[in-house]
mmCIF file of C-alpha atoms and ligand atoms in Angstrom:
data_model
loop_
_atom_site.group_PDB
_atom_site.id
_atom_site.type_symbol
_atom_site.label_atom_id
_atom_site.label_comp_id
_atom_site.label_asym_id
_atom_site.label_seq_id
_atom_site.Cartn_x
_atom_site.Cartn_y
_atom_site.Cartn_z
ATOM 1 C CA MET A 1 134.219 50.614 63.738
ATOM 2 C CA ASP A 2 132.567 50.424 67.167
ATOM 3 C CA ARG A 3 129.715 52.927 67.465
ATOM 4 C CA LYS A 4 130.932 53.952 70.937
ATOM 5 C CA ILE A 5 134.402 54.796 69.626
ATOM 6 C CA LEU A 6 132.889 56.970 66.887
ATOM 7 C CA GLU A 7 130.745 58.710 69.501
ATOM 8 C CA LEU A 8 133.777 59.393 71.693
ATOM 9 C CA ALA A 9 135.734 60.682 68.670
ATOM 10 C CA ASP A 10 132.861 63.087 68.010
ATOM 11 C CA TRP A 11 132.930 64.323 71.622
ATOM 12 C CA MET A 12 136.700 64.829 71.426
ATOM 13 C CA LYS A 13 136.375 66.898 68.255
ATOM 14 C CA LYS A 14 133.765 69.153 69.912
ATOM 15 C CA SER A 15 135.502 69.428 73.312
ATOM 16 C CA LYS A 16 137.611 72.502 74.082
ATOM 17 C CA GLN A 17 139.382 70.845 77.017
ATOM 18 C CA THR A 18 139.806 67.086 77.255
ATOM 19 C CA VAL A 19 141.686 65.663 80.232
ATOM 20 C CA LEU A 20 142.823 62.040 80.479
ATOM 21 C CA LEU A 21 143.287 60.001 83.606
ATOM 22 C CA THR A 22 145.300 56.820 83.103
ATOM 23 C CA GLY A 23 146.048 53.880 85.382
ATOM 24 C CA ALA A 24 147.689 50.470 85.647
ATOM 25 C CA GLY A 25 145.831 48.960 82.667
ATOM 26 C CA MET A 26 147.925 51.110 80.305
ATOM 27 C CA SER A 27 151.168 49.848 81.861
ATOM 28 C CA THR A 28 150.256 46.175 82.078
ATOM 29 C CA GLU A 29 149.532 46.113 78.341
ATOM 30 C CA SER A 30 153.183 47.140 77.864
ATOM 31 C CA GLY A 31 154.234 44.132 79.949
ATOM 32 C CA ILE A 32 154.764 45.911 83.273
ATOM 33 C CA PRO A 33 153.396 43.729 86.080
ATOM 34 C CA ASP A 34 150.751 45.317 88.284
ATOM 35 C CA PHE A 35 152.617 45.603 91.584
ATOM 36 C CA ARG A 36 149.440 44.836 93.495
ATOM 37 C CA SER A 37 149.348 41.373 91.944
ATOM 38 C CA GLN A 38 152.975 40.225 92.263
ATOM 39 C CA THR A 39 153.786 36.604 91.621
ATOM 40 C CA GLY A 40 156.691 34.291 92.429
ATOM 41 C CA LEU A 41 159.156 35.438 95.063
ATOM 42 C CA TRP A 42 157.206 38.616 95.772
ATOM 43 C CA ALA A 43 153.816 36.960 96.278
ATOM 44 C CA LYS A 44 154.516 36.487 99.981
ATOM 45 C CA TYR A 45 155.013 40.208 100.597
ATOM 46 C CA ASP A 46 152.201 42.684 101.040
ATOM 47 C CA PRO A 47 152.612 45.180 98.158
ATOM 48 C CA ALA A 48 151.273 47.966 100.361
ATOM 49 C CA TYR A 49 154.121 47.252 102.793
ATOM 50 C CA VAL A 50 157.067 46.971 100.385
ATOM 51 C CA SER A 51 156.037 50.282 98.826
ATOM 52 C CA SER A 52 155.684 52.120 102.121
ATOM 53 C CA THR A 53 157.781 54.522 104.175
ATOM 54 C CA ASP A 54 157.823 51.795 106.866
ATOM 55 C CA ALA A 55 159.665 49.410 104.516
ATOM 56 C CA LEU A 56 162.063 52.178 103.463
ATOM 57 C CA ARG A 57 162.880 52.830 107.126
ATOM 58 C CA ASP A 58 162.805 49.292 108.617
ATOM 59 C CA HIS A 59 163.451 46.879 105.704
ATOM 60 C CA TYR A 60 165.538 48.880 103.287
ATOM 61 C CA ASP A 61 167.102 45.824 101.579
ATOM 62 C CA LEU A 62 163.632 44.479 100.767
ATOM 63 C CA PHE A 63 162.504 47.910 99.589
ATOM 64 C CA ARG A 64 165.586 48.317 97.373
ATOM 65 C CA ASP A 65 165.258 44.838 95.847
ATOM 66 C CA PHE A 66 161.584 45.438 95.067
ATOM 67 C CA TYR A 67 162.198 48.790 93.381
ATOM 68 C CA SER A 68 165.333 47.587 91.584
ATOM 69 C CA LEU A 69 163.096 45.039 89.836
ATOM 70 C CA ARG A 70 160.509 47.664 88.990
ATOM 71 C CA ILE A 71 163.209 49.989 87.610
ATOM 72 C CA GLN A 72 164.543 47.081 85.554
ATOM 73 C CA ASP A 73 161.022 46.605 84.111
ATOM 74 C CA ILE A 74 160.574 50.199 83.025
ATOM 75 C CA THR A 75 164.049 50.450 81.517
ATOM 76 C CA THR A 76 163.761 47.235 79.476
ATOM 77 C CA LEU A 77 160.123 47.594 78.329
ATOM 78 C CA SER A 78 158.637 50.316 76.116
ATOM 79 C CA PRO A 79 155.288 52.071 75.712
ATOM 80 C CA HIS A 80 152.799 50.250 73.451
ATOM 81 C CA GLU A 81 151.190 51.827 70.356
ATOM 82 C CA GLY A 82 148.245 53.113 72.417
ATOM 83 C CA TYR A 83 150.607 55.585 74.131
ATOM 84 C CA HIS A 84 151.822 56.851 70.772
ATOM 85 C CA ALA A 85 148.209 57.234 69.605
ATOM 86 C CA LEU A 86 147.540 59.422 72.670
ATOM 87 C CA SER A 87 150.662 61.523 72.114
ATOM 88 C CA GLU A 88 149.652 62.103 68.511
ATOM 89 C CA MET A 89 146.143 63.183 69.522
ATOM 90 C CA GLU A 90 147.673 65.516 72.117
ATOM 91 C CA ALA A 91 150.026 67.020 69.537
ATOM 92 C CA LYS A 92 147.084 67.664 67.201
ATOM 93 C CA GLY A 93 145.145 69.435 69.976
ATOM 94 C CA PHE A 94 142.505 66.798 70.767
ATOM 95 C CA ILE A 95 143.864 66.120 74.255
ATOM 96 C CA THR A 96 144.739 68.969 76.616
ATOM 97 C CA SER A 97 146.585 67.072 79.321
ATOM 98 C CA ILE A 98 147.161 63.622 80.802
ATOM 99 C CA ALA A 99 147.019 62.880 84.520
ATOM 100 C CA THR A 100 148.428 59.454 85.358
ATOM 101 C CA GLN A 101 148.572 57.170 88.361
ATOM 102 C CA ASN A 102 151.410 55.271 86.679
ATOM 103 C CA VAL A 103 155.029 55.787 87.691
ATOM 104 C CA ASP A 104 156.752 54.314 84.609
ATOM 105 C CA GLY A 105 157.121 57.590 82.672
ATOM 106 C CA PHE A 106 155.720 55.947 79.513
ATOM 107 C CA HIS A 107 153.497 58.873 78.519
ATOM 108 C CA GLU A 108 156.474 61.229 78.346
ATOM 109 C CA LEU A 109 158.632 58.549 76.752
ATOM 110 C CA SER A 110 156.064 58.234 73.959
ATOM 111 C CA GLY A 111 156.156 61.983 73.325
ATOM 112 C CA ALA A 112 153.260 63.328 75.410
ATOM 113 C CA LYS A 113 153.993 66.872 76.633
ATOM 114 C CA ASP A 114 151.456 67.860 79.273
ATOM 115 C CA VAL A 115 151.664 64.939 81.711
ATOM 116 C CA TRP A 116 150.997 65.050 85.449
ATOM 117 C CA GLU A 117 152.388 62.119 87.388
ATOM 118 C CA LEU A 118 150.046 61.983 90.379
ATOM 119 C CA HIS A 119 152.103 59.295 92.139
ATOM 120 C CA GLY A 120 155.574 60.448 91.099
ATOM 121 C CA SER A 121 158.029 58.633 88.825
ATOM 122 C CA LEU A 122 160.390 55.667 88.876
ATOM 123 C CA ARG A 123 162.487 57.438 86.209
ATOM 124 C CA THR A 124 164.461 59.409 88.786
ATOM 125 C CA VAL A 125 166.129 58.577 92.096
ATOM 126 C CA SER A 126 167.010 60.840 94.983
ATOM 127 C CA CYS A 127 168.273 60.676 98.543
ATOM 128 C CA HIS A 128 165.523 60.215 101.123
ATOM 129 C CA ASP A 129 167.636 62.042 103.709
ATOM 130 C CA CYS A 130 169.098 65.081 101.921
ATOM 131 C CA GLY A 131 167.067 65.202 98.679
ATOM 132 C CA CYS A 132 170.109 65.182 96.351
ATOM 133 C CA SER A 133 169.721 63.386 93.031
ATOM 134 C CA GLY A 134 171.125 59.906 92.546
ATOM 135 C CA THR A 135 171.094 57.515 89.593
ATOM 136 C CA HIS A 136 169.317 54.245 88.797
ATOM 137 C CA LEU A 137 172.715 52.563 88.719
ATOM 138 C CA GLU A 138 173.695 53.779 92.185
ATOM 139 C CA PHE A 139 170.348 52.603 93.550
ATOM 140 C CA THR A 140 170.381 49.156 91.930
ATOM 141 C CA ASN A 141 174.106 48.712 92.803
ATOM 142 C CA LYS A 142 173.150 49.192 96.469
ATOM 143 C CA GLN A 143 175.145 52.387 96.872
ATOM 144 C CA SER A 144 174.142 55.106 99.290
ATOM 145 C CA CYS A 145 173.895 58.852 98.696
ATOM 146 C CA SER A 146 177.261 60.250 97.540
ATOM 147 C CA HIS A 147 176.650 63.453 99.534
ATOM 148 C CA CYS A 148 175.354 62.313 102.926
ATOM 149 C CA ASN A 149 175.509 58.493 102.825
ATOM 150 C CA GLY A 150 171.692 58.436 103.170
ATOM 151 C CA LYS A 151 169.186 56.058 101.588
ATOM 152 C CA LEU A 152 168.523 56.401 97.860
ATOM 153 C CA ARG A 153 164.958 55.872 96.643
ATOM 154 C CA PRO A 154 162.877 56.327 93.484
ATOM 155 C CA ASP A 155 160.893 59.591 93.309
ATOM 156 C CA ILE A 156 157.500 57.975 93.686
ATOM 157 C CA VAL A 157 154.837 58.564 96.307
ATOM 158 C CA LEU A 158 155.126 55.805 98.900
ATOM 159 C CA PHE A 159 152.315 54.645 101.142
ATOM 160 C CA GLY A 160 152.567 56.970 104.122
ATOM 161 C CA GLU A 161 153.614 59.992 102.054
ATOM 162 C CA MET A 162 151.737 63.069 100.872
ATOM 163 C CA LEU A 163 150.617 63.291 97.259
ATOM 164 C CA PRO A 164 152.468 66.000 95.275
ATOM 165 C CA GLN A 165 150.164 68.973 95.886
ATOM 166 C CA ASP A 166 151.232 71.108 92.915
ATOM 167 C CA VAL A 167 150.589 68.300 90.433
ATOM 168 C CA TRP A 168 147.253 67.418 92.042
ATOM 169 C CA ASN A 169 146.094 71.016 92.074
ATOM 170 C CA LYS A 170 146.872 71.355 88.365
ATOM 171 C CA ALA A 171 144.940 68.169 87.598
ATOM 172 C CA ILE A 172 141.971 69.272 89.709
ATOM 173 C CA SER A 173 141.748 72.696 88.118
ATOM 174 C CA ALA A 174 142.071 71.272 84.569
ATOM 175 C CA ILE A 175 139.338 68.712 85.240
ATOM 176 C CA GLU A 176 137.052 71.350 86.749
ATOM 177 C CA GLN A 177 137.374 73.365 83.536
ATOM 178 C CA SER A 178 137.113 70.388 81.198
ATOM 179 C CA ASP A 179 134.343 69.430 78.786
ATOM 180 C CA LEU A 180 135.448 65.810 78.668
ATOM 181 C CA VAL A 181 137.308 63.435 80.996
ATOM 182 C CA ILE A 182 138.509 60.078 79.654
ATOM 183 C CA VAL A 183 139.584 57.480 82.221
ATOM 184 C CA ILE A 184 141.775 54.712 80.782
ATOM 185 C CA GLY A 185 142.963 51.459 82.336
ATOM 186 C CA THR A 186 141.754 51.868 85.903
ATOM 187 C CA SER A 187 138.608 50.819 87.705
ATOM 188 C CA LEU A 188 139.114 53.765 90.087
ATOM 189 C CA GLN A 189 139.206 51.908 93.366
ATOM 190 C CA VAL A 190 141.788 54.153 95.007
ATOM 191 C CA TYR A 191 140.920 57.295 96.941
ATOM 192 C CA PRO A 192 141.436 60.188 96.249
ATOM 193 C CA VAL A 193 142.104 59.608 92.549
ATOM 194 C CA ASN A 194 138.615 58.147 92.116
ATOM 195 C CA GLN A 195 137.173 61.552 93.005
ATOM 196 C CA LEU A 196 138.819 63.295 90.053
ATOM 197 C CA PRO A 197 136.278 62.430 87.300
ATOM 198 C CA THR A 198 133.416 63.694 89.458
ATOM 199 C CA LEU A 199 134.878 67.232 89.309
ATOM 200 C CA THR A 200 134.050 67.858 85.661
ATOM 201 C CA LYS A 201 130.837 69.471 84.519
ATOM 202 C CA GLY A 202 131.370 67.817 81.155
ATOM 203 C CA LYS A 203 131.124 64.252 79.952
ATOM 204 C CA THR A 204 132.978 61.274 81.441
ATOM 205 C CA VAL A 205 134.184 58.174 79.622
ATOM 206 C CA LEU A 206 135.746 54.927 80.849
ATOM 207 C CA ILE A 207 137.991 52.767 78.643
ATOM 208 C CA ASN A 208 138.913 49.643 80.608
ATOM 209 C CA ASN A 209 138.863 45.865 80.409
ATOM 210 C CA GLU A 210 136.282 45.728 83.185
ATOM 211 C CA ALA A 211 133.438 47.991 84.228
ATOM 212 C CA SER A 212 133.919 50.234 87.239
ATOM 213 C CA SER A 213 132.078 49.546 90.459
ATOM 214 C CA HIS A 214 132.638 53.184 91.347
ATOM 215 C CA SER A 215 129.455 55.040 92.142
ATOM 216 C CA HIS A 216 130.197 57.811 89.644
ATOM 217 C CA PRO A 217 128.235 56.913 86.501
ATOM 218 C CA PHE A 218 130.176 57.336 83.266
ATOM 219 C CA ASP A 219 128.402 58.787 80.249
ATOM 220 C CA LEU A 220 130.089 56.162 78.114
ATOM 221 C CA THR A 221 131.941 52.926 78.960
ATOM 222 C CA ILE A 222 134.070 51.144 76.369
ATOM 223 C CA LEU A 223 135.132 47.693 77.538
ATOM 224 C CA GLY A 224 138.296 46.292 75.988
ATOM 225 C CA SER A 225 142.053 46.628 75.680
ATOM 226 C CA ALA A 226 143.379 50.173 76.091
ATOM 227 C CA ARG A 227 145.865 49.710 73.258
ATOM 228 C CA ASP A 228 143.317 48.473 70.695
ATOM 229 C CA THR A 229 140.693 51.033 71.701
ATOM 230 C CA LEU A 230 143.161 53.931 71.488
ATOM 231 C CA LEU A 231 144.411 52.847 68.066
ATOM 232 C CA GLN A 232 140.831 52.826 66.764
ATOM 233 C CA LEU A 233 140.074 56.094 68.522
ATOM 234 C CA SER A 234 143.052 57.894 66.971
ATOM 235 C CA GLU A 235 141.985 56.589 63.564
ATOM 236 C CA ALA A 236 138.494 57.996 64.138
ATOM 237 C CA VAL A 237 139.755 61.332 65.511
ATOM 238 C CA LEU A 238 142.703 61.947 63.189
ATOM 239 C CA GLY A 239 141.309 60.136 60.170
ATOM 240 C CA ASN A 240 144.412 58.109 59.397
HETATM 241 ZN ZN1 LIG B 301 171.868 62.364 100.799
#
């Protein structure tokens, strides 16, 4: 087994509080397209626009079509084995909590318990105008809110919206108290999430298919697929 994976397994066994930060690389290995690199029909649209409050307000049909496709993706695909490896390590006490930039809900779907969705979730839909809950079916069937006739939307953080403060504060305080932060599947190009690993006084690790250009130096970088690395890591940590 890779020497770096054995070293990380050793750190995890010694750490009292290990916090994970996961990004798009985890999702794409389950087949979910990275929305920042859309192809085909969607290639002509700026992803930062279709996922913004401006699109919701001014081009709602476009917004709804875009998110109907994304909801279709998350409801037809499933979390890969790397997610299950993480959930198992969490259940056995080797991972304290998981902060994720992903909106697919795959960590919870794979059984993880302490998950903070920093950018919200596509799993639920609500009315942008009155806040009442709606359903995926109502949204994808182009229905409006059954209470106020307002616009339905997935419960994700759009460009132009505030990040969920309670979730962020929990992630920040857990990372500040952590001995180990493991970043998986993101090269940390987005502010403010790229600041999170710098808050720990403990060790930092990156598992990604490319090195990070971020100025924060990681104590350990493991280049490769998230799924394969996590399967080896859980074998090293759990000994199965
Ligand atoms: Zn409403």
